[in-house]
Amino acid sequence: MAHDAHVHVRSQAEFEYVKKKRADEMRGNLATFAIMIFLTLIAFTTVAAGFSVYLIVPIILLLAAIQVVLQLYYFMHMSGKGHGMVAFFMFSGMFVAFITVLTFVTIIWW
Amino acid sequence: MSSIAQKKGFGATIWDFMTTVDHKKIAILYLMSGGFFFLVGGIEAMLIRIQLVKAGNDFLSAGTFNEVITMHGTTMIFLASMPILLAFMNAVMPLQIGARDVAFPFLNSLGFWLFFFGGIFLNLSWFMGGAPDAGWTNYASLALASEGHGIDFYALGLTISGFGTLIAGINFLVTIINMRAPGMTYMRMPLFTWTTFVASALILLAFPPLTVGLFFMIFDRLFGASFFAVEMGGNTIIWEHLFWIFGHPEVYILILPAFGIFSEIFAIFSRKRLFGYTALVFATILIGFYGFMVWAHHMFTVGLGPTANAVFALATMIIAVPTGIKIFNWLLTIWGGNISFSVPMIYAVAFIPTFVAGGVTGVMQAIAPLDYQLHDSYFIVAHFHYVIVGGVVLAILAGTHLYWPKMFGTMLSEKLGKWTFWFFFLGFHLTFFIQHFLGLMGMPRRVYTFGADQGWDLFNAISSSGAVLMATGVIILLVNVVMTIVKNERIGNDPWGDGRTLEWAIPSPPPFYNFAQTPLVRGLDTYWIEKMDGNKKGMIFAEPLGDIHMPNGSIIPFVISLGMFIASFGALYFLDGKPWALAVLIGGLALMFGSMLLRSLKDDLGFHITKEELLEDAKGGNTDGH
Ligand code: HEM
Ligand SMILES: [Cu+2]
């Protein structure tokens, strides 16, 4: 296929649009950052408060999962266009790995 | 053709195939070596059936029998069925999506050569002190106790060829995601492309567990680790899990492309759009997912406990649902169609009842309490031969007839094809139907002989006679191939007359750049749409005629694989205290990494086919690349 390099000059309207988008994105990033710090605080608090291990472990695992998703979507731009297939394969892989680990933990090592 | 390809001598042809990165030539390599291993596995099958033809036979010793059944299973699954399916994927999938090649032509060649050397390595065990003898499932306690180097050949050989398969799978995934022609949306992809896609995803997710298991096995056997050695605190069951986490998806890696081939056949030879295309696609994806949730149905009798058995039993039974959906869609595709019973269609029609029988026994085995009776009996042998031979091998034979013209530009004889079909099909049912009853009568699988007082003589003799018929069918196929090659009657773009997808819109075999101009896809069954619109060219184009950029061939994939092959011998003999083993190991690795380094440092800039050359090709009509 012929790949012609295309030089594109932005119009004023486009410029405004891109600027607004970037600002939105920045706000999203900051908000996510705040949430992530908050989640981390919760994690530390549960340990510091000396709850039962059976409570702490699932809570921390859950928080970790949320952190991963936030990280992927807000900082690694997985929410962007054209990432559907990537997401699909990532989650399929995680799903398979999860089932495997779950089975090993429950029926071999328990 | 143009300056690029002239008439070549024999040596030059061999060199051409050793260095090729063209998906169509790699397809031929896969087909030839897969076909060769299919014959080897077939001979092993005949040896098994000769040994079991009568009670107390001593044709094979017990030890040799174990080697033969192990190599039969391993060869048929890893070295015959999968490569032949990869041959069709390579030959057809890029054409179906309107691509000039796969995404990574170099890796495509590397994948093939790794598979090839892995297969040779495995089979050399016959001549180098004994083949593996712990069954194709290679259960750990048995495998660790096995003497000689058989199991080491198994573990190393499958590691090498497994790398090759993994590379092929990743390559196809990237190709399908990134290289579709304009307009070829996911929901316009032909079903064979879809099943290639899902099977490749299964390869991506299923082969790593096998590799992990094989690594543990290699470490246990060669370096004295004890992952599976119970007396050292290891766990022998973990091998079974790792093997079947791979193993069950593996059977779907085999059957999904087979479904794809049959889906194409049903549509072409019923001259009808596939009924329920969307349902077929989603059933394929669903089967892919379920495939990872059911592996423990191979381990019901291990003692996982009632809860685990119940969970896996239910999950297993659910798989029958999407499979059933597919069966009904195929039936409704045939229904009311304008059917032509060419050889591929005969195979496809025969496949339906055969495969359903295999599915039904599968669901029976999924009933965990019943499986305590069936497990490790001939009933299991009957089940998996009904699905694998009745599904995968019938698809391979059908696909050989269907795609032979596209791959080679000649047509296999319909008449001999029908003879092959009848011998093979009747022989198959004669061999395996009766094995259900042998299983119910208590005959265990993997026994090298049985007693005259056990009442299994007659059924075993019948089973063996069926095997003779199957072998006859295969021999007729070989005759057919030779005669077709000798006659060399060239055919046109669409030899079946009813092709629906893009591969039938271009010459057979296609020019090495596939499409002079990238096609524009307007819907499902692209070529059919254009035919119905009276478009003589068979497609509309997404770009003007222009220069095409192509990659150069390379011998490096061959050398990398050869290096790994040599290094494996070093690893194998290392612990025997052979003085040369270390040198061989290091030499092989040096060859492998050296050629990888060479590849990374030296860019392949490829070459261009100019517009003038393309125009000349189009005028001369000589596009077979010779
Ligand atoms: C409806 C779908 C299916 C079901 C419910 C099913 C179920 C089962 C079960 C429960 C077993 C284990 C039996 C035992 O060892 O006790 C088994 C074995 C087997 N199945 Fe299937 N199966 C299905 C389809 C397939 C397909 C499509 C293939 C291959 C193309 C296949 C290939 C095999 C093989 C190779 C074995 C034996 C492995 C061994 O022990 O060596 N099955 N099946
Ligand atoms: Cu299974």
mmCIF file of C-alpha atoms in Angstrom, chain B residues 216-523:
data_model
loop_
_atom_site.group_PDB
_atom_site.id
_atom_site.type_symbol
_atom_site.label_atom_id
_atom_site.label_comp_id
_atom_site.label_asym_id
_atom_site.label_seq_id
_atom_site.Cartn_x
_atom_site.Cartn_y
_atom_site.Cartn_z
ATOM 1 C CA PHE B 216 9.378 -28.435 35.023
ATOM 2 C CA MET B 217 9.567 -31.868 33.451
ATOM 3 C CA ILE B 218 12.924 -31.101 31.831
ATOM 4 C CA PHE B 219 14.286 -29.745 35.101
ATOM 5 C CA ASP B 220 13.043 -32.756 37.027
ATOM 6 C CA ARG B 221 14.523 -35.219 34.574
ATOM 7 C CA LEU B 222 17.716 -33.555 33.496
ATOM 8 C CA PHE B 223 18.731 -31.423 36.436
ATOM 9 C CA GLY B 224 17.324 -33.299 39.408
ATOM 10 C CA ALA B 225 14.650 -30.783 40.397
ATOM 11 C CA SER B 226 11.560 -32.221 42.081
ATOM 12 C CA PHE B 227 8.522 -30.274 40.961
ATOM 13 C CA PHE B 228 6.621 -33.509 40.380
ATOM 14 C CA ALA B 229 8.598 -35.895 42.612
ATOM 15 C CA VAL B 230 6.280 -36.697 45.494
ATOM 16 C CA GLU B 231 8.978 -38.250 47.671
ATOM 17 C CA MET B 232 10.845 -34.942 47.541
ATOM 18 C CA GLY B 233 7.807 -32.860 48.428
ATOM 19 C CA GLY B 234 6.737 -32.174 44.839
ATOM 20 C CA ASN B 235 3.230 -32.753 43.512
ATOM 21 C CA THR B 236 2.612 -35.109 40.618
ATOM 22 C CA ILE B 237 -0.927 -33.813 40.090
ATOM 23 C CA ILE B 238 0.343 -30.392 39.057
ATOM 24 C CA TRP B 239 1.616 -31.868 35.813
ATOM 25 C CA GLU B 240 -1.856 -33.191 35.083
ATOM 26 C CA HIS B 241 -3.358 -29.783 35.683
ATOM 27 C CA LEU B 242 -0.798 -27.962 33.571
ATOM 28 C CA PHE B 243 -1.099 -30.535 30.828
ATOM 29 C CA TRP B 244 -4.879 -30.368 30.666
ATOM 30 C CA ILE B 245 -5.077 -26.595 31.057
ATOM 31 C CA PHE B 246 -3.255 -26.770 27.770
ATOM 32 C CA GLY B 247 -4.786 -30.031 26.602
ATOM 33 C CA HIS B 248 -8.443 -29.203 26.540
ATOM 34 C CA PRO B 249 -8.019 -25.885 24.705
ATOM 35 C CA GLU B 250 -5.752 -27.840 22.390
ATOM 36 C CA VAL B 251 -8.611 -30.031 21.236
ATOM 37 C CA TYR B 252 -10.489 -26.835 20.419
ATOM 38 C CA ILE B 253 -7.460 -25.443 18.633
ATOM 39 C CA LEU B 254 -7.886 -28.485 16.430
ATOM 40 C CA ILE B 255 -11.627 -28.563 16.028
ATOM 41 C CA LEU B 256 -12.359 -24.851 15.523
ATOM 42 C CA PRO B 257 -10.419 -24.525 12.250
ATOM 43 C CA ALA B 258 -12.078 -27.771 11.209
ATOM 44 C CA PHE B 259 -15.450 -26.116 11.890
ATOM 45 C CA GLY B 260 -14.229 -23.190 9.810
ATOM 46 C CA ILE B 261 -13.378 -25.371 6.835
ATOM 47 C CA PHE B 262 -16.752 -27.106 7.009
ATOM 48 C CA SER B 263 -18.567 -23.780 7.296
ATOM 49 C CA GLU B 264 -16.937 -22.639 4.049
ATOM 50 C CA ILE B 265 -17.814 -25.926 2.393
ATOM 51 C CA PHE B 266 -21.467 -25.865 3.446
ATOM 52 C CA ALA B 267 -21.932 -22.372 2.053
ATOM 53 C CA ILE B 268 -20.067 -23.006 -1.203
ATOM 54 C CA PHE B 269 -21.665 -26.319 -2.082
ATOM 55 C CA SER B 270 -25.157 -25.381 -0.968
ATOM 56 C CA ARG B 271 -24.797 -22.144 -2.958
ATOM 57 C CA LYS B 272 -26.250 -20.280 -0.030
ATOM 58 C CA ARG B 273 -25.140 -17.697 2.465
ATOM 59 C CA LEU B 274 -24.257 -19.347 5.787
ATOM 60 C CA PHE B 275 -27.334 -19.582 7.939
ATOM 61 C CA GLY B 276 -26.875 -17.700 11.209
ATOM 62 C CA TYR B 277 -23.445 -16.247 10.490
ATOM 63 C CA THR B 278 -23.573 -14.126 13.648
ATOM 64 C CA ALA B 279 -24.569 -17.077 15.786
ATOM 65 C CA LEU B 280 -21.736 -19.120 14.314
ATOM 66 C CA VAL B 281 -19.230 -16.383 15.138
ATOM 67 C CA PHE B 282 -20.403 -15.976 18.707
ATOM 68 C CA ALA B 283 -20.604 -19.716 19.239
ATOM 69 C CA THR B 284 -16.965 -19.904 18.140
ATOM 70 C CA ILE B 285 -15.899 -17.226 20.630
ATOM 71 C CA LEU B 286 -17.949 -18.811 23.390
ATOM 72 C CA ILE B 287 -16.409 -22.221 22.774
ATOM 73 C CA GLY B 288 -13.020 -20.553 22.996
ATOM 74 C CA PHE B 289 -13.824 -19.230 26.454
ATOM 75 C CA TYR B 290 -15.463 -22.362 27.788
ATOM 76 C CA GLY B 291 -12.470 -24.316 26.545
ATOM 77 C CA PHE B 292 -10.460 -22.905 29.438
ATOM 78 C CA MET B 293 -12.963 -23.728 32.146
ATOM 79 C CA VAL B 294 -13.322 -27.466 31.780
ATOM 80 C CA TRP B 295 -9.905 -29.095 31.831
ATOM 81 C CA ALA B 296 -10.456 -31.021 35.046
ATOM 82 C CA HIS B 297 -12.985 -33.270 33.284
ATOM 83 C CA HIS B 298 -9.913 -35.264 32.322
ATOM 84 C CA MET B 299 -9.154 -35.712 36.013
ATOM 85 C CA PHE B 300 -12.471 -36.742 37.556
ATOM 86 C CA THR B 301 -10.975 -39.937 38.948
ATOM 87 C CA VAL B 302 -7.912 -38.253 40.416
ATOM 88 C CA GLY B 303 -9.792 -37.434 43.596
ATOM 89 C CA LEU B 304 -10.395 -33.712 43.285
ATOM 90 C CA GLY B 305 -13.393 -34.038 45.557
ATOM 91 C CA PRO B 306 -17.107 -33.898 44.804
ATOM 92 C CA THR B 307 -17.373 -30.100 44.631
ATOM 93 C CA ALA B 308 -14.635 -29.680 42.053
ATOM 94 C CA ASN B 309 -15.974 -32.609 40.049
ATOM 95 C CA ALA B 310 -19.472 -31.144 40.043
ATOM 96 C CA VAL B 311 -18.284 -27.693 38.959
ATOM 97 C CA PHE B 312 -16.188 -29.042 36.122
ATOM 98 C CA ALA B 313 -18.869 -31.514 35.062
ATOM 99 C CA LEU B 314 -21.420 -28.723 34.685
ATOM 100 C CA ALA B 315 -19.000 -26.430 32.884
ATOM 101 C CA THR B 316 -18.185 -29.249 30.485
ATOM 102 C CA MET B 317 -21.794 -29.963 29.666
ATOM 103 C CA ILE B 318 -22.376 -26.293 28.841
ATOM 104 C CA ILE B 319 -19.888 -26.526 25.967
ATOM 105 C CA ALA B 320 -22.283 -28.782 24.159
ATOM 106 C CA VAL B 321 -24.656 -25.807 23.761
ATOM 107 C CA PRO B 322 -22.622 -23.567 21.411
ATOM 108 C CA THR B 323 -21.496 -26.700 19.588
ATOM 109 C CA GLY B 324 -25.131 -27.660 19.096
ATOM 110 C CA ILE B 325 -25.889 -24.163 17.813
ATOM 111 C CA LYS B 326 -23.275 -24.670 15.137
ATOM 112 C CA ILE B 327 -24.668 -28.023 14.085
ATOM 113 C CA PHE B 328 -28.132 -26.544 13.604
ATOM 114 C CA ASN B 329 -26.768 -23.602 11.636
ATOM 115 C CA TRP B 330 -24.987 -25.947 9.258
ATOM 116 C CA LEU B 331 -28.089 -28.058 8.809
ATOM 117 C CA LEU B 332 -30.117 -24.945 8.043
ATOM 118 C CA THR B 333 -27.466 -23.791 5.596
ATOM 119 C CA ILE B 334 -27.880 -27.017 3.651
ATOM 120 C CA TRP B 335 -31.643 -26.900 3.965
ATOM 121 C CA GLY B 336 -33.177 -25.609 0.758
ATOM 122 C CA GLY B 337 -29.770 -25.085 -0.776
ATOM 123 C CA ASN B 338 -28.846 -25.976 -4.309
ATOM 124 C CA ILE B 339 -26.518 -28.745 -3.215
ATOM 125 C CA SER B 340 -23.686 -30.195 -5.252
ATOM 126 C CA PHE B 341 -22.144 -33.330 -3.804
ATOM 127 C CA SER B 342 -18.540 -32.722 -4.669
ATOM 128 C CA VAL B 343 -15.923 -34.471 -2.550
ATOM 129 C CA PRO B 344 -15.542 -31.696 0.057
ATOM 130 C CA MET B 345 -19.316 -31.584 0.522
ATOM 131 C CA ILE B 346 -19.514 -35.347 1.000
ATOM 132 C CA TYR B 347 -16.975 -35.083 3.787
ATOM 133 C CA ALA B 348 -18.880 -32.197 5.320
ATOM 134 C CA VAL B 349 -22.187 -34.031 5.295
ATOM 135 C CA ALA B 350 -20.573 -37.154 6.745
ATOM 136 C CA PHE B 351 -18.948 -35.055 9.430
ATOM 137 C CA ILE B 352 -22.215 -33.951 11.030
ATOM 138 C CA PRO B 353 -23.561 -37.275 12.343
ATOM 139 C CA THR B 354 -20.058 -38.512 13.136
ATOM 140 C CA PHE B 355 -19.158 -35.489 15.175
ATOM 141 C CA VAL B 356 -22.506 -35.456 16.942
ATOM 142 C CA ALA B 357 -21.839 -39.029 18.042
ATOM 143 C CA GLY B 358 -18.517 -37.938 19.462
ATOM 144 C CA GLY B 359 -20.135 -34.995 21.215
ATOM 145 C CA VAL B 360 -22.757 -37.208 22.791
ATOM 146 C CA THR B 361 -20.160 -39.577 24.233
ATOM 147 C CA GLY B 362 -18.332 -36.471 25.437
ATOM 148 C CA VAL B 363 -21.349 -35.325 27.391
ATOM 149 C CA MET B 364 -21.704 -38.837 28.805
ATOM 150 C CA GLN B 365 -18.111 -38.658 30.043
ATOM 151 C CA ALA B 366 -18.811 -35.274 31.531
ATOM 152 C CA ILE B 367 -21.139 -36.976 34.008
ATOM 153 C CA ALA B 368 -18.506 -37.429 36.701
ATOM 154 C CA PRO B 369 -19.946 -40.534 38.397
ATOM 155 C CA LEU B 370 -20.368 -42.283 35.064
ATOM 156 C CA ASP B 371 -16.847 -41.294 34.122
ATOM 157 C CA TYR B 372 -15.546 -43.442 36.961
ATOM 158 C CA GLN B 373 -16.708 -46.346 34.790
ATOM 159 C CA LEU B 374 -15.609 -44.946 31.457
ATOM 160 C CA HIS B 375 -12.296 -43.372 32.329
ATOM 161 C CA ASP B 376 -9.202 -45.028 30.870
ATOM 162 C CA SER B 377 -11.304 -47.555 28.993
ATOM 163 C CA TYR B 378 -11.722 -48.011 25.256
ATOM 164 C CA PHE B 379 -14.863 -45.894 25.508
ATOM 165 C CA ILE B 380 -12.594 -42.860 25.858
ATOM 166 C CA VAL B 381 -10.558 -44.010 22.888
ATOM 167 C CA ALA B 382 -13.766 -44.231 20.863
ATOM 168 C CA HIS B 383 -14.877 -40.765 22.013
ATOM 169 C CA PHE B 384 -11.797 -38.864 21.068
ATOM 170 C CA HIS B 385 -11.373 -40.625 17.777
ATOM 171 C CA TYR B 386 -14.958 -39.748 16.895
ATOM 172 C CA VAL B 387 -14.281 -36.081 17.526
ATOM 173 C CA ILE B 388 -10.728 -35.929 16.243
ATOM 174 C CA VAL B 389 -10.915 -38.251 13.246
ATOM 175 C CA GLY B 390 -14.613 -37.652 12.622
ATOM 176 C CA GLY B 391 -14.101 -33.901 13.025
ATOM 177 C CA VAL B 392 -10.547 -32.792 12.476
ATOM 178 C CA VAL B 393 -9.264 -35.428 10.073
ATOM 179 C CA LEU B 394 -12.403 -35.353 7.931
ATOM 180 C CA ALA B 395 -11.950 -31.573 7.771
ATOM 181 C CA ILE B 396 -8.336 -32.017 6.781
ATOM 182 C CA LEU B 397 -9.274 -34.406 3.984
ATOM 183 C CA ALA B 398 -12.136 -32.152 2.878
ATOM 184 C CA GLY B 399 -9.874 -29.115 3.066
ATOM 185 C CA THR B 400 -7.206 -30.857 1.032
ATOM 186 C CA HIS B 401 -9.699 -31.339 -1.782
ATOM 187 C CA LEU B 402 -11.222 -27.897 -1.385
ATOM 188 C CA TYR B 403 -8.006 -25.866 -1.254
ATOM 189 C CA TRP B 404 -5.700 -28.023 -3.367
ATOM 190 C CA PRO B 405 -6.669 -26.079 -6.516
ATOM 191 C CA LYS B 406 -6.007 -22.761 -4.773
ATOM 192 C CA MET B 407 -2.664 -23.927 -3.442
ATOM 193 C CA PHE B 408 -1.351 -25.767 -6.486
ATOM 194 C CA GLY B 409 -3.465 -24.746 -9.453
ATOM 195 C CA THR B 410 -4.610 -28.281 -10.218
ATOM 196 C CA MET B 411 -7.683 -30.254 -9.254
ATOM 197 C CA LEU B 412 -7.602 -33.542 -7.310
ATOM 198 C CA SER B 413 -9.626 -36.266 -9.012
ATOM 199 C CA GLU B 414 -13.222 -36.314 -7.831
ATOM 200 C CA LYS B 415 -13.562 -39.992 -8.637
ATOM 201 C CA LEU B 416 -10.551 -41.123 -6.593
ATOM 202 C CA GLY B 417 -11.614 -38.637 -3.931
ATOM 203 C CA LYS B 418 -14.907 -40.462 -3.549
ATOM 204 C CA TRP B 419 -13.120 -43.795 -3.271
ATOM 205 C CA THR B 420 -10.902 -42.356 -0.553
ATOM 206 C CA PHE B 421 -13.932 -41.036 1.233
ATOM 207 C CA TRP B 422 -15.836 -44.298 1.274
ATOM 208 C CA PHE B 423 -12.884 -46.422 2.353
ATOM 209 C CA PHE B 424 -11.874 -43.961 5.015
ATOM 210 C CA PHE B 425 -15.343 -43.231 6.314
ATOM 211 C CA LEU B 426 -16.575 -46.816 6.511
ATOM 212 C CA GLY B 427 -13.221 -47.978 7.838
ATOM 213 C CA PHE B 428 -13.363 -45.298 10.475
ATOM 214 C CA HIS B 429 -16.762 -46.336 11.824
ATOM 215 C CA LEU B 430 -15.813 -49.992 11.672
ATOM 216 C CA THR B 431 -12.666 -49.304 13.672
ATOM 217 C CA PHE B 432 -14.014 -47.024 16.325
ATOM 218 C CA PHE B 433 -17.738 -47.617 16.785
ATOM 219 C CA ILE B 434 -17.114 -51.032 18.223
ATOM 220 C CA GLN B 435 -14.550 -49.621 20.620
ATOM 221 C CA HIS B 436 -17.374 -48.019 22.603
ATOM 222 C CA PHE B 437 -18.565 -51.508 23.419
ATOM 223 C CA LEU B 438 -15.078 -52.809 24.130
ATOM 224 C CA GLY B 439 -14.855 -50.013 26.672
ATOM 225 C CA LEU B 440 -18.198 -50.866 28.227
ATOM 226 C CA MET B 441 -17.081 -54.501 28.378
ATOM 227 C CA GLY B 442 -14.156 -53.372 30.488
ATOM 228 C CA MET B 443 -11.206 -53.241 28.120
ATOM 229 C CA PRO B 444 -8.744 -50.670 29.472
ATOM 230 C CA ARG B 445 -6.932 -48.340 27.083
ATOM 231 C CA ARG B 446 -3.165 -48.515 26.591
ATOM 232 C CA VAL B 447 -2.894 -52.291 27.242
ATOM 233 C CA TYR B 448 -0.548 -54.117 24.925
ATOM 234 C CA THR B 449 -2.516 -57.321 24.878
ATOM 235 C CA PHE B 450 -5.506 -59.153 26.354
ATOM 236 C CA GLY B 451 -6.435 -62.687 27.253
ATOM 237 C CA ALA B 452 -8.415 -65.119 25.115
ATOM 238 C CA ASP B 453 -10.854 -65.662 27.979
ATOM 239 C CA GLN B 454 -11.887 -62.035 28.225
ATOM 240 C CA GLY B 455 -14.304 -62.080 25.310
ATOM 241 C CA TRP B 456 -12.743 -59.143 23.466
ATOM 242 C CA ASP B 457 -11.306 -61.108 20.534
ATOM 243 C CA LEU B 458 -13.983 -60.612 17.930
ATOM 244 C CA PHE B 459 -14.500 -56.892 18.486
ATOM 245 C CA ASN B 460 -10.774 -56.212 18.408
ATOM 246 C CA ALA B 461 -10.427 -58.150 15.180
ATOM 247 C CA ILE B 462 -13.279 -56.141 13.634
ATOM 248 C CA SER B 463 -11.671 -52.931 14.814
ATOM 249 C CA SER B 464 -8.370 -53.884 13.211
ATOM 250 C CA SER B 465 -10.032 -54.746 9.921
ATOM 251 C CA GLY B 466 -11.562 -51.273 9.838
ATOM 252 C CA ALA B 467 -8.075 -49.817 10.184
ATOM 253 C CA VAL B 468 -7.073 -51.630 6.994
ATOM 254 C CA LEU B 469 -9.899 -49.889 5.144
ATOM 255 C CA MET B 470 -8.793 -46.492 6.455
ATOM 256 C CA ALA B 471 -5.233 -47.160 5.344
ATOM 257 C CA THR B 472 -6.537 -48.117 1.897
ATOM 258 C CA GLY B 473 -8.355 -44.799 1.707
ATOM 259 C CA VAL B 474 -5.203 -42.899 2.537
ATOM 260 C CA ILE B 475 -3.201 -44.821 -0.069
ATOM 261 C CA ILE B 476 -5.800 -43.953 -2.713
ATOM 262 C CA LEU B 477 -5.421 -40.303 -1.688
ATOM 263 C CA LEU B 478 -1.674 -40.539 -2.229
ATOM 264 C CA VAL B 479 -2.238 -42.042 -5.677
ATOM 265 C CA ASN B 480 -4.657 -39.220 -6.379
ATOM 266 C CA VAL B 481 -2.060 -36.618 -5.393
ATOM 267 C CA VAL B 482 0.648 -38.164 -7.556
ATOM 268 C CA MET B 483 -1.647 -38.491 -10.561
ATOM 269 C CA THR B 484 -2.833 -34.921 -10.208
ATOM 270 C CA ILE B 485 0.708 -33.610 -10.052
ATOM 271 C CA VAL B 486 1.752 -35.647 -13.085
ATOM 272 C CA LYS B 487 -1.262 -34.650 -15.175
ATOM 273 C CA ASN B 488 -0.816 -30.994 -14.249
ATOM 274 C CA GLU B 489 -4.062 -29.693 -15.763
ATOM 275 C CA ARG B 490 -4.186 -26.020 -14.825
ATOM 276 C CA ILE B 491 -7.430 -24.490 -13.608
ATOM 277 C CA GLY B 492 -8.806 -20.967 -13.271
ATOM 278 C CA ASN B 493 -9.599 -18.625 -10.387
ATOM 279 C CA ASP B 494 -12.765 -20.246 -9.147
ATOM 280 C CA PRO B 495 -12.528 -23.963 -9.930
ATOM 281 C CA TRP B 496 -15.569 -24.953 -7.864
ATOM 282 C CA GLY B 497 -17.641 -22.379 -9.705
ATOM 283 C CA ASP B 498 -19.365 -21.231 -6.536
ATOM 284 C CA GLY B 499 -16.594 -19.611 -4.517
ATOM 285 C CA ARG B 500 -17.871 -16.900 -2.228
ATOM 286 C CA THR B 501 -14.849 -15.420 -0.533
ATOM 287 C CA LEU B 502 -11.908 -13.375 -1.821
ATOM 288 C CA GLU B 503 -9.455 -16.228 -2.307
ATOM 289 C CA TRP B 504 -11.533 -17.458 -5.245
ATOM 290 C CA ALA B 505 -11.371 -14.074 -6.976
ATOM 291 C CA ILE B 506 -7.667 -14.339 -7.735
ATOM 292 C CA PRO B 507 -5.632 -16.819 -9.829
ATOM 293 C CA SER B 508 -4.801 -20.332 -8.600
ATOM 294 C CA PRO B 509 -2.167 -20.332 -7.301
ATOM 295 C CA PRO B 510 -2.181 -16.604 -6.607
ATOM 296 C CA PRO B 511 0.748 -14.422 -7.699
ATOM 297 C CA PHE B 512 3.289 -14.040 -4.924
ATOM 298 C CA TYR B 513 1.982 -10.582 -4.058
ATOM 299 C CA ASN B 514 -1.589 -11.977 -3.913
ATOM 300 C CA PHE B 515 -3.467 -8.818 -4.890
ATOM 301 C CA ALA B 516 -2.090 -6.403 -7.477
ATOM 302 C CA GLN B 517 -4.485 -3.895 -5.957
ATOM 303 C CA THR B 518 -5.916 -4.203 -2.476
ATOM 304 C CA PRO B 519 -9.610 -5.085 -2.766
ATOM 305 C CA LEU B 520 -12.440 -3.072 -1.265
ATOM 306 C CA VAL B 521 -14.854 -5.243 0.650
ATOM 307 C CA ARG B 522 -18.558 -4.480 0.405
ATOM 308 C CA GLY B 523 -20.008 -7.234 2.544
#
